[in-house]
Coordinates of C-alpha atoms in Angstrom, one line a residue:
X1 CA 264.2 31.1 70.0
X2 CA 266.6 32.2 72.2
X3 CA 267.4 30.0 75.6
X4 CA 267.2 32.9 78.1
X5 CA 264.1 33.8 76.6
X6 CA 262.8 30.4 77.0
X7 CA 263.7 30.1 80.4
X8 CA 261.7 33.3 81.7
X9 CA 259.3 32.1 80.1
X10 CA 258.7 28.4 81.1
X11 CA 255.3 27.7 82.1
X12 CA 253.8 31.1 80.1
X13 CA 250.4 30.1 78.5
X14 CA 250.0 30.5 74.4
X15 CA 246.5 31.7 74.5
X16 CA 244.0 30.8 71.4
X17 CA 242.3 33.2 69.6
X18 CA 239.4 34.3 71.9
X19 CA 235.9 35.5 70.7
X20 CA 234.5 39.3 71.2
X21 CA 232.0 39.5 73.6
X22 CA 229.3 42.4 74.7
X23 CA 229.5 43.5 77.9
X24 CA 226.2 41.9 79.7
X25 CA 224.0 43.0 82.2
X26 CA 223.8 41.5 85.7
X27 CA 220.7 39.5 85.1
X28 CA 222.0 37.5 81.5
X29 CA 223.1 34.0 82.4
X30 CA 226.2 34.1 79.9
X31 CA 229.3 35.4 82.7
X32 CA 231.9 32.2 82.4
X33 CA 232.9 31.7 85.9
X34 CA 233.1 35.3 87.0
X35 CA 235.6 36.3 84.6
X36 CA 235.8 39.9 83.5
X37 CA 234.9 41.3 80.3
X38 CA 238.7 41.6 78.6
X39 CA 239.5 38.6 76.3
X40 CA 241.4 36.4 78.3
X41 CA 241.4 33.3 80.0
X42 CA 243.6 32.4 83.2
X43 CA 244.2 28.6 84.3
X44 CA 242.3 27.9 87.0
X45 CA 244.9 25.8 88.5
X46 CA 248.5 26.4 88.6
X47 CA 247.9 30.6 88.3
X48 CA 251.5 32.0 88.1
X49 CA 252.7 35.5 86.6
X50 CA 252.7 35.0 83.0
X51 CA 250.4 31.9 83.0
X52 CA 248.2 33.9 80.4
X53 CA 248.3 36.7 77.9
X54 CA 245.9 38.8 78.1
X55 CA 244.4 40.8 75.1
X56 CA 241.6 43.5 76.1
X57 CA 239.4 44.9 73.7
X58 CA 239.3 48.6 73.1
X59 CA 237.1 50.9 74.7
X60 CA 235.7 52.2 71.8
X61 CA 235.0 48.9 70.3
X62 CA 233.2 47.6 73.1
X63 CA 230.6 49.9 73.1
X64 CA 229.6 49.6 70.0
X65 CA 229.3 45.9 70.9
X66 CA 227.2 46.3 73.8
X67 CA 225.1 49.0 71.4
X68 CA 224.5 46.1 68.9
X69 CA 223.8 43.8 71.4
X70 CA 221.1 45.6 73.3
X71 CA 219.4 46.0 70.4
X72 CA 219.2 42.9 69.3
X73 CA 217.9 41.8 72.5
X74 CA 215.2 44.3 73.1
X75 CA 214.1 44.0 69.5
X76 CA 213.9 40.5 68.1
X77 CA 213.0 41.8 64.6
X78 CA 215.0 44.6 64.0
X79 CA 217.1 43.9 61.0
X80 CA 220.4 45.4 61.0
X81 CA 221.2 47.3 57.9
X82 CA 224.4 50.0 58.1
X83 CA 226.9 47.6 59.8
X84 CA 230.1 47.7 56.5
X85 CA 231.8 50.9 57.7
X86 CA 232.5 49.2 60.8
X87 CA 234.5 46.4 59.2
X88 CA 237.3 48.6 58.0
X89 CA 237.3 50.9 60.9
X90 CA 241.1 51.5 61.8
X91 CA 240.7 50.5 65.6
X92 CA 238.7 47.2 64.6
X93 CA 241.4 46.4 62.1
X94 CA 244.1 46.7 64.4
X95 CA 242.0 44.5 67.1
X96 CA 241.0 42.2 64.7
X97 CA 244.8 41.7 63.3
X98 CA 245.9 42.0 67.0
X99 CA 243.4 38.6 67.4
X100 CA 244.6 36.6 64.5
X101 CA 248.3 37.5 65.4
X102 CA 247.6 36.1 68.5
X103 CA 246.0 32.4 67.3
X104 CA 249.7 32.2 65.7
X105 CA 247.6 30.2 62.5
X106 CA 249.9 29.3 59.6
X107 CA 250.1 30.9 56.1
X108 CA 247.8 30.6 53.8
X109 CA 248.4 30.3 49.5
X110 CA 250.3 33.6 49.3
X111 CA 253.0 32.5 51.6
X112 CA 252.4 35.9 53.9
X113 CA 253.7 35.2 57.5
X114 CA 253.0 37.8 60.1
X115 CA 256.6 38.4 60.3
X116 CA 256.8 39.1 56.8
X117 CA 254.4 41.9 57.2
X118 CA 256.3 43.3 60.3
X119 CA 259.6 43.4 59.0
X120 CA 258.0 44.3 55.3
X121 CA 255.2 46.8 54.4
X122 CA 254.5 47.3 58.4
X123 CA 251.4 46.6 60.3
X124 CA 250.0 49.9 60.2
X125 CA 250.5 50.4 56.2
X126 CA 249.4 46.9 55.7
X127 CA 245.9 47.4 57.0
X128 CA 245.2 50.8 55.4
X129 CA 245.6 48.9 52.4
X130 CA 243.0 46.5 53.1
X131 CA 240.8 49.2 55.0
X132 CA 241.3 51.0 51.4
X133 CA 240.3 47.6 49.7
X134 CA 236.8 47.5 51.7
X135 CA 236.4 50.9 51.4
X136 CA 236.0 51.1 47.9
X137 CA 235.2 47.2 47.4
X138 CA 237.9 46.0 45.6
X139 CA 238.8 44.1 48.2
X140 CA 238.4 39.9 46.9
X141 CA 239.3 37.0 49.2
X142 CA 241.7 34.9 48.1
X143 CA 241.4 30.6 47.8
X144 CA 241.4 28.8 51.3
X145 CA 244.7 26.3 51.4
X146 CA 243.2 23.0 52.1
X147 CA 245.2 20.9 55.0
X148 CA 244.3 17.5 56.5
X149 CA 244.7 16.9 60.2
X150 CA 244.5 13.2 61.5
X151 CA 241.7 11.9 63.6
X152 CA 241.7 9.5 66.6
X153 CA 240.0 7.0 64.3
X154 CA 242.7 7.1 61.6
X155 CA 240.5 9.3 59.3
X156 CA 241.9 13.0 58.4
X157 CA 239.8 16.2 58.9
X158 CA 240.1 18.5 56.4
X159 CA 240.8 22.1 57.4
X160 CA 240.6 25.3 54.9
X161 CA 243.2 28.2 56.1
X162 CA 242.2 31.3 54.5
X163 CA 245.4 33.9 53.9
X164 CA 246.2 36.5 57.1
X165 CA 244.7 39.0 55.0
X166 CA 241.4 37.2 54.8
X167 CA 241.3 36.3 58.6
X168 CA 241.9 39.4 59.3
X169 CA 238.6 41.1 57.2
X170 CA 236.7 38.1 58.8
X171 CA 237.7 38.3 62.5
X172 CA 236.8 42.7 61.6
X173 CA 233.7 40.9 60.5
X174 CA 232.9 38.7 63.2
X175 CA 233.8 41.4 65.8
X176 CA 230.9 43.3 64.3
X177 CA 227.8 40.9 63.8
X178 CA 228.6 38.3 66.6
X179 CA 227.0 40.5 69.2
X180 CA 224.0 40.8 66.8
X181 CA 223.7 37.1 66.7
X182 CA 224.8 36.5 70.8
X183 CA 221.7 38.1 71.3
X184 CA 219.5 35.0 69.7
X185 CA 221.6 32.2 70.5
X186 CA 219.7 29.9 72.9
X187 CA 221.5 29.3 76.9
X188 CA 222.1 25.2 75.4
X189 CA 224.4 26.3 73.1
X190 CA 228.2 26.5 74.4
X191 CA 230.4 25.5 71.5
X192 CA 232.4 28.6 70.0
X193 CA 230.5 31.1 71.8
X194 CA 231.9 34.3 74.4
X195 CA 231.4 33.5 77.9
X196 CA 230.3 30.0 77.2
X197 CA 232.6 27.0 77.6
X198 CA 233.0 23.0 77.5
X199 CA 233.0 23.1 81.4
X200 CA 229.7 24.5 81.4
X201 CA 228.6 21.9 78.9
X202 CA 229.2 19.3 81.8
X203 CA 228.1 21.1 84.2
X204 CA 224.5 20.9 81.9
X205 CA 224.9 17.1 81.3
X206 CA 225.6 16.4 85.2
X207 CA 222.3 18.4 86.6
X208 CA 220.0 16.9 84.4
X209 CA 222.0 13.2 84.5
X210 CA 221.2 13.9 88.8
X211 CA 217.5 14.7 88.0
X212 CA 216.9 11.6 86.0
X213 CA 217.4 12.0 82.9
X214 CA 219.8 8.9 82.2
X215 CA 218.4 8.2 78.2
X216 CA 221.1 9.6 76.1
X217 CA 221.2 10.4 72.2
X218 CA 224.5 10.7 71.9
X219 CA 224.1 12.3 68.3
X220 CA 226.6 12.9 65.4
X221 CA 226.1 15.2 62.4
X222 CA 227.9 13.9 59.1
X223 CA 230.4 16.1 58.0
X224 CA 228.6 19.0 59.5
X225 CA 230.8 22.3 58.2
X226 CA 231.1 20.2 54.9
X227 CA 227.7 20.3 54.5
X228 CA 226.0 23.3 55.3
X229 CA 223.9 24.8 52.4
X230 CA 224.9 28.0 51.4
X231 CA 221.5 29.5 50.3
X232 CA 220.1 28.5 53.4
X233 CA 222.8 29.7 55.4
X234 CA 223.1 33.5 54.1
X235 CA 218.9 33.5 54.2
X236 CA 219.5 33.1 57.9
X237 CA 222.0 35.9 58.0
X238 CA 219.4 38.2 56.5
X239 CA 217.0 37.7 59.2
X240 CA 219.3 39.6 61.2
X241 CA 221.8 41.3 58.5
X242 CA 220.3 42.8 55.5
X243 CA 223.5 45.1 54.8
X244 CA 224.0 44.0 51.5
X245 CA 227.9 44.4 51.9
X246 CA 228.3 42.2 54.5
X247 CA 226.3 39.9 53.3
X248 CA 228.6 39.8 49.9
X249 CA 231.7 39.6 52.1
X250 CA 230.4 36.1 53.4
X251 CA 229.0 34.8 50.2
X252 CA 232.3 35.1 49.3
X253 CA 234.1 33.8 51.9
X254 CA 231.6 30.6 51.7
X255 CA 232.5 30.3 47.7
X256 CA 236.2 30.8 48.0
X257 CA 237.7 28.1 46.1
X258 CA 239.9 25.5 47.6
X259 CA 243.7 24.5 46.8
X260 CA 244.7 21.4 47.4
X261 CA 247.9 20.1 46.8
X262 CA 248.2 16.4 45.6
X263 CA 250.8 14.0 46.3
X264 CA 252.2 14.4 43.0
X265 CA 252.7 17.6 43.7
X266 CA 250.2 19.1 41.6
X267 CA 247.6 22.4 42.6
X268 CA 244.3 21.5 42.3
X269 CA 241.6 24.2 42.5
X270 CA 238.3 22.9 43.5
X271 CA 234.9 24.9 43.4
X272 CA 232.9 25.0 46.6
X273 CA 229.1 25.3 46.9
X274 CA 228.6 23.7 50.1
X275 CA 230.1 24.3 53.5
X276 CA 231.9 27.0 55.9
X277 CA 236.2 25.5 56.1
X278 CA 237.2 24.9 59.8
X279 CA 239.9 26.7 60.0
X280 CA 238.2 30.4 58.9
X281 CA 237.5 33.3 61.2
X282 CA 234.1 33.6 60.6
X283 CA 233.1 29.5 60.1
X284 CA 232.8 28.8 63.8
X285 CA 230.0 31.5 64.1
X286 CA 228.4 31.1 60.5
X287 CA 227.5 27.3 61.9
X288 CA 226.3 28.1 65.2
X289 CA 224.2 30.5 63.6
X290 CA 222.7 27.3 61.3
X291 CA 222.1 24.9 64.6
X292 CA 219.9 28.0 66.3
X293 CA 217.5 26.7 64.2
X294 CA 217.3 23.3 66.2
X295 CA 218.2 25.2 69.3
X296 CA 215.1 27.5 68.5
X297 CA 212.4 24.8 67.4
X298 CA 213.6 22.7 70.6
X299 CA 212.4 25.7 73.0
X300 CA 209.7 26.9 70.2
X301 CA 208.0 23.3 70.3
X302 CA 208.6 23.1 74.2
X303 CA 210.5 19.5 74.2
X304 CA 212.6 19.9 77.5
X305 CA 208.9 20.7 79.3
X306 CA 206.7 18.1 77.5
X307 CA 209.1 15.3 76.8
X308 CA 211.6 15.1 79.6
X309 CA 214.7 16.0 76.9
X310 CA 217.2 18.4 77.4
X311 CA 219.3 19.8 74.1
X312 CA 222.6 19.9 75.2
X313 CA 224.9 20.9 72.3
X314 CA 228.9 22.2 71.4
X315 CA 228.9 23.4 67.8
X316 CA 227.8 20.4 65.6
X317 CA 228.4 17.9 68.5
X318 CA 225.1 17.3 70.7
X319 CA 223.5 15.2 73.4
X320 CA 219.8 14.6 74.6
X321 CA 219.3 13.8 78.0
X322 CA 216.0 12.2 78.1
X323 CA 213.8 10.1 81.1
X324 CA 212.0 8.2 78.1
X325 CA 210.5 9.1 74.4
X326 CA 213.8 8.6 72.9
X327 CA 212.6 7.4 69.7
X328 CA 210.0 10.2 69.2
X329 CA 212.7 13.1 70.3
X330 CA 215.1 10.9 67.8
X331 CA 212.8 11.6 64.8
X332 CA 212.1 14.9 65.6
X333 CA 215.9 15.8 65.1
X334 CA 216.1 14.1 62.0
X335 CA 213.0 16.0 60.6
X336 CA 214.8 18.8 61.3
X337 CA 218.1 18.1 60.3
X338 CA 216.3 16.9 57.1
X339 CA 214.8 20.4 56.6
X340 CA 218.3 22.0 57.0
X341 CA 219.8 19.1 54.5
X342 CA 222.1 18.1 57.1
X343 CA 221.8 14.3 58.4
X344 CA 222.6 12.0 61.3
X345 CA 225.9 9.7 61.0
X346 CA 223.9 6.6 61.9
X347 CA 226.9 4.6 62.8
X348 CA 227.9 7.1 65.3
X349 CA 224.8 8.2 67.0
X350 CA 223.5 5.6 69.3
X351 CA 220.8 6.0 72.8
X352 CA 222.9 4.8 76.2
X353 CA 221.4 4.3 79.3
X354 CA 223.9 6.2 81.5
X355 CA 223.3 3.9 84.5
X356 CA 224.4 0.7 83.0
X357 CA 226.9 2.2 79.7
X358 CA 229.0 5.5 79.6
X359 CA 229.1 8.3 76.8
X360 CA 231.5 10.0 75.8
X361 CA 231.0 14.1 75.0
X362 CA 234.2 16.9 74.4
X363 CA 236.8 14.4 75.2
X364 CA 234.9 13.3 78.6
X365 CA 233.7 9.8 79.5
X366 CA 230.7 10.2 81.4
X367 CA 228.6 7.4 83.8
X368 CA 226.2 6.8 86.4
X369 CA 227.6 5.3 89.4
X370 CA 226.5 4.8 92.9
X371 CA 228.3 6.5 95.9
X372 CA 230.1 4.6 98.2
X373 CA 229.7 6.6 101.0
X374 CA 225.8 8.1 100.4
X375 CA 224.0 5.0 97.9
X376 CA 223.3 7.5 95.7
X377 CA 223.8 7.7 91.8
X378 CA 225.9 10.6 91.0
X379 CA 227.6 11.4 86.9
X380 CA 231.2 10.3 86.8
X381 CA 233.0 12.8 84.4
X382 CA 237.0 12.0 83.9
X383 CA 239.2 12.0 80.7
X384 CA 238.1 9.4 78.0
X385 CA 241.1 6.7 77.4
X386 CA 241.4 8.3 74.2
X387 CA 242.6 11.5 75.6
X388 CA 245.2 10.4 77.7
X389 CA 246.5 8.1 75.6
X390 CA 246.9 10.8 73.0
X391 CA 248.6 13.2 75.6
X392 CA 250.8 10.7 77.1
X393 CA 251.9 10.2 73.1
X394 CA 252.4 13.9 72.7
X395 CA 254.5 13.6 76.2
X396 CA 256.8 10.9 74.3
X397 CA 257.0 12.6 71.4
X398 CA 258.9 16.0 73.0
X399 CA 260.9 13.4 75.5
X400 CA 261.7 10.9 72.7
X401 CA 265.9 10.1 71.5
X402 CA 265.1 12.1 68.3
X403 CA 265.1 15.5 70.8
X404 CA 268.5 14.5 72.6
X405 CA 269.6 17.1 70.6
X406 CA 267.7 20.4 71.9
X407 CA 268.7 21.8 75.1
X408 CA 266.3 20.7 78.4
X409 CA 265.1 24.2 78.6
X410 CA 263.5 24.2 75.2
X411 CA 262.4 20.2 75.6
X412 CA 260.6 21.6 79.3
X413 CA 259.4 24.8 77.7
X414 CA 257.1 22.8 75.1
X415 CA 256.1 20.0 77.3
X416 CA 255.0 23.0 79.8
X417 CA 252.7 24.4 77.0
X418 CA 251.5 21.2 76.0
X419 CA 250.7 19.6 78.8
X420 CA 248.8 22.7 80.9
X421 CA 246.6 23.1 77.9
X422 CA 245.6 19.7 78.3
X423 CA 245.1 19.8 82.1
X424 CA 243.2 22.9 82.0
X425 CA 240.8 21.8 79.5
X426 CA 240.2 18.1 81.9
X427 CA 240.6 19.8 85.2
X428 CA 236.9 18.9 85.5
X429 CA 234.9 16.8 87.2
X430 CA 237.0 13.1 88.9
X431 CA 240.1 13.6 87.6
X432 CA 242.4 12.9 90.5
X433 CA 243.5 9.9 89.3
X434 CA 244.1 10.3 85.8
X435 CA 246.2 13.6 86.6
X436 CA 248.1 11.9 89.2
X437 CA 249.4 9.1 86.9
X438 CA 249.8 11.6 84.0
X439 CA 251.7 13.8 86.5
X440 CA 253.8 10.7 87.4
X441 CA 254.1 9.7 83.6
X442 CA 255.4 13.0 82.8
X443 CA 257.9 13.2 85.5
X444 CA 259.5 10.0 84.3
X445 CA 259.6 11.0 80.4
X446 CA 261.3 13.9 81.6
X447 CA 263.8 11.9 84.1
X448 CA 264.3 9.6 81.1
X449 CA 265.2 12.0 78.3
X450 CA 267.7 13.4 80.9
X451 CA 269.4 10.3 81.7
X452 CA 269.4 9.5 77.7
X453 CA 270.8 12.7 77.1
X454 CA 273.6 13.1 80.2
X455 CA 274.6 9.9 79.8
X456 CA 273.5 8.5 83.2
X457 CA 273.4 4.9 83.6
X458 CA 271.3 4.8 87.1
X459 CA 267.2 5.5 87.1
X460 CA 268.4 9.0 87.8
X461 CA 266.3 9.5 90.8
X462 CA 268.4 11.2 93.0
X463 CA 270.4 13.6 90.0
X464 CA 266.9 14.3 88.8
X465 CA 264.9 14.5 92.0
X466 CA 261.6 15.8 92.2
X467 CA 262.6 18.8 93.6
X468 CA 265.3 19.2 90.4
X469 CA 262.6 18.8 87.9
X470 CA 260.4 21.1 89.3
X471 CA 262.0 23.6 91.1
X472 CA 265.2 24.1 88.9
X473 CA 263.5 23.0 85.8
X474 CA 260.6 24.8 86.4
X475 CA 258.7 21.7 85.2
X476 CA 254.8 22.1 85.3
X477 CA 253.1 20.4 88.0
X478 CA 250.2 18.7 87.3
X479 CA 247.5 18.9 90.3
X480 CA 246.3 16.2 91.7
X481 CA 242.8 17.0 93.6
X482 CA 239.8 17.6 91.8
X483 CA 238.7 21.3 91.5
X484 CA 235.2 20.0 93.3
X485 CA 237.3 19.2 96.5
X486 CA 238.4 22.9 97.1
X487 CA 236.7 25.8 98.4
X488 CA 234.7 27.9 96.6
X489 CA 235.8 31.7 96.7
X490 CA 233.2 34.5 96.5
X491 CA 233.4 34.9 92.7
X492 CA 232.1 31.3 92.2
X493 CA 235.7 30.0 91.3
X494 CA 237.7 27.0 92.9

């Protein structure tokens, strides 16, 4: 990349692919924070010019969102049946590759980068060709690359990255039926979801933690997107999508084979009859879409009104908060994890009592204390050890001897993106103190790595002030309050 480049554009956000979402009325409950209805997502700390990049959906395709959506809602049983003429439709094609280009995912088995395509056939060629592959169904998804990223717990979690070609047919895909399913998804639900986010998740947790409810299941699913049945799964689909085109392009994006690649160097093909791969489009969806059924039994059976416990889940990861029963509400998720042949990780899930042990959910430690000042017990929400300790290793990774070598701009410019990600995500709840000492922590890493590289033989304070780091630098600065201790505006937002 080129220095000047870098240096107009320290501190710029590299968004993450970002989900389609219908336009909603007034009354729905779904609006994140206020924020408008173009994909995007802006920091709530820190907002600069260029601190995002924004990607807005077309016209054209948002109304035939909100269309689908609407009548979902209205009509609970309607069955949607002429929906495969959408997926290749030159505008959703183009969205849908603008999408994937912008989540910057890796190659898949063919090798294909999106530059390759860019500098190659073209963008525009490149999806007639696949539009001409749907149109006429010859179009066949390719096997997912299997990749293994390492857990906090030594494990690896295996990830399946379909080709660009394949992303893009299932992000078309997903841009279609996701408003179809939106429409059934139940308000405890926030995992993977438009207008829905981890934030909100807390905010659940801490109401219901205030009102009493201080049992926790703090509940794990064994290898959740490993295990999903695929019979079961597309029978689920049909309740909603009976367009038998669709439904073929998923079967076949469930039973694309897997490549792994052994040490020896070897290709191995593997067959795959269970599961949706993290790492696909469409996966994120196709398991929310197989936890409704909890989500829908829960408010079906009426748990959170006759038992006290309140669902609270993110994707496969779930709590119950619960003022007593937690055995009985215990079995009654393993019945129905039973029926969907999914289990519980027994090792892992485990009931707390909030006021005397903390949880941990979405990277958060969360416990009952009392108040100093009022004698009451309120949730304290802040950064689990793990997390910090895994960004303050990221943070001596990019400042470590081995980087001596790159220029300070590039070195700042990737500790900017890393570390904003991070403090956006934990800007939440009582974080003052964690941020201050990672601020602190980062500030010194930096101050270090320049007096490694210049050659300085002092602590380098006063050659690389505070003010040089940040203001020269352009060095991201951490905040230091808690978002609770600023004003609310009139949109909701602190």
């Amino acid at each position: 990349m080129d220095i000047r480049q870098i240096r107009s554009s320290i501190g710029s956000v590299r968004e993450s692919e970002l989900p389609i979402v219908p336009l909603v009325t007034q009354g729905q409950q779904n609006l994140e924070r206020g924020k408008g209805q173009c994909l995007h997502r802006v920091s709530e700390v820190g907002k600069e010019k260029g601190d995002c990049e924004m990607l807005v959906t077309p016209e054209k395709i948002r109304e035939l969102q909100r269309k689908l959506y609407r009548k979902a809602k209205q009509e609970k049983e309607f069955r949607f049946y002429a929906l495969y003429d959408k997926v290749y439709r030159a505008d959703i094609l183009s969205h849908a590759y603008n999408l994937v280009r912008n989540n910057k995912g890796t190659s898949g088995i063919d090798g294909l980068t999106f530059e390759g395509i860019e500098e190659g056939i073209g963008v525009k060629r490149y999806l007639e060709v696949i539009a001409e592959g749907l149109r006429d169904k010859s179009y066949k998804s390719m096997p997912v690359r299997r990749v293994y990223i390492p857990k906090a717990d030594g494990s690896k979690r295996p990830l399946g990255i379909p080709t660009i070609r394949d992303r893009i047919v299932q992000m078309a895909a997903k841009i279609v039926i996701e408003p179809i399913f939106e429409a059934d998804f139940q308000e405890n639900s926030y995992g993977f979801r438009p207008k829905k986010e981890a934030h909100q998740a807390m905010d659940d947790i801490s109401f219901h933690l205030r009102t009493g409810k201080t049992q926790v299941i703090d509940a794990d699913i064994t290898k959740y997107f490993d295990s999903i049945p695929h019979d079961k799964l597309l029978k689920l689909v049909a309740k909603r999508v009976v367009d038998k085109n669709i439904l073929r392009l998923i079967k076949m994006w469930l039973k694309a084979p897997v490549l792994e690649e052994a040490e020896d160097g070897k290709k191995r093909y593997k067959g795959n009859d269970r599961g949706s791969p993290q790492g696909g489009v469409i996966s994120p969806l196709l398991a929310n879409i197989y936890l409704n059924v909890l989500d829908k039994i829960w408010k079906i059976k009426k748990v959170e009104e006759e038992l006290g416990a309140r669902l609270i889940r993110y994707a496969d990861d779930f709590v119950v908060l619960c003022k007593g029963n937690t055995e009985r509400v215990l079995m009654g998720i393993g019945n129905v994890l039973e029926y969907l042949e999914l289990r519980l990780n027994e090792e892992k899930t485990k009931v707390v009592d909030a006021r005397r042990e903390g949880f941990g959910f979405l990277g958060f430690s969360i416990e009952m204390k009392k108040s100093p000042k009022t004698k009451k017990d309120f949730p304290l929400i802040r950064p689990t050890k793990k997390s910090i300790r895994r960004i303050k290793a990221e943070i001596k990774g990019l400042t470590c001897r081995d980087k001596l070598c790159l220029p300070k701009e590039v070195v700042v410019y990737n500790l900017n993106v890393k570390v904003r990600g991070w403090t956006n995500y934990f800007y939440y709840g009582h974080c003052s103190n964690d941020l201050s000492k990672l601020k602190r922590y980062l500030e010194e890493r930096l101050r270090t790595f320049l007096r490694n590289k210049h050659r300085v033989k002092n602590r380098g304070y006063e050659k690389f002030s505070y003010k040089y780091l940040h203001d020269n630098l352009r060095l991201y600065k951490i905040p230091t309050t808690a978002p609770w201790t600023q004003t609310v505006n009139a949109y909701g937002r602190r």
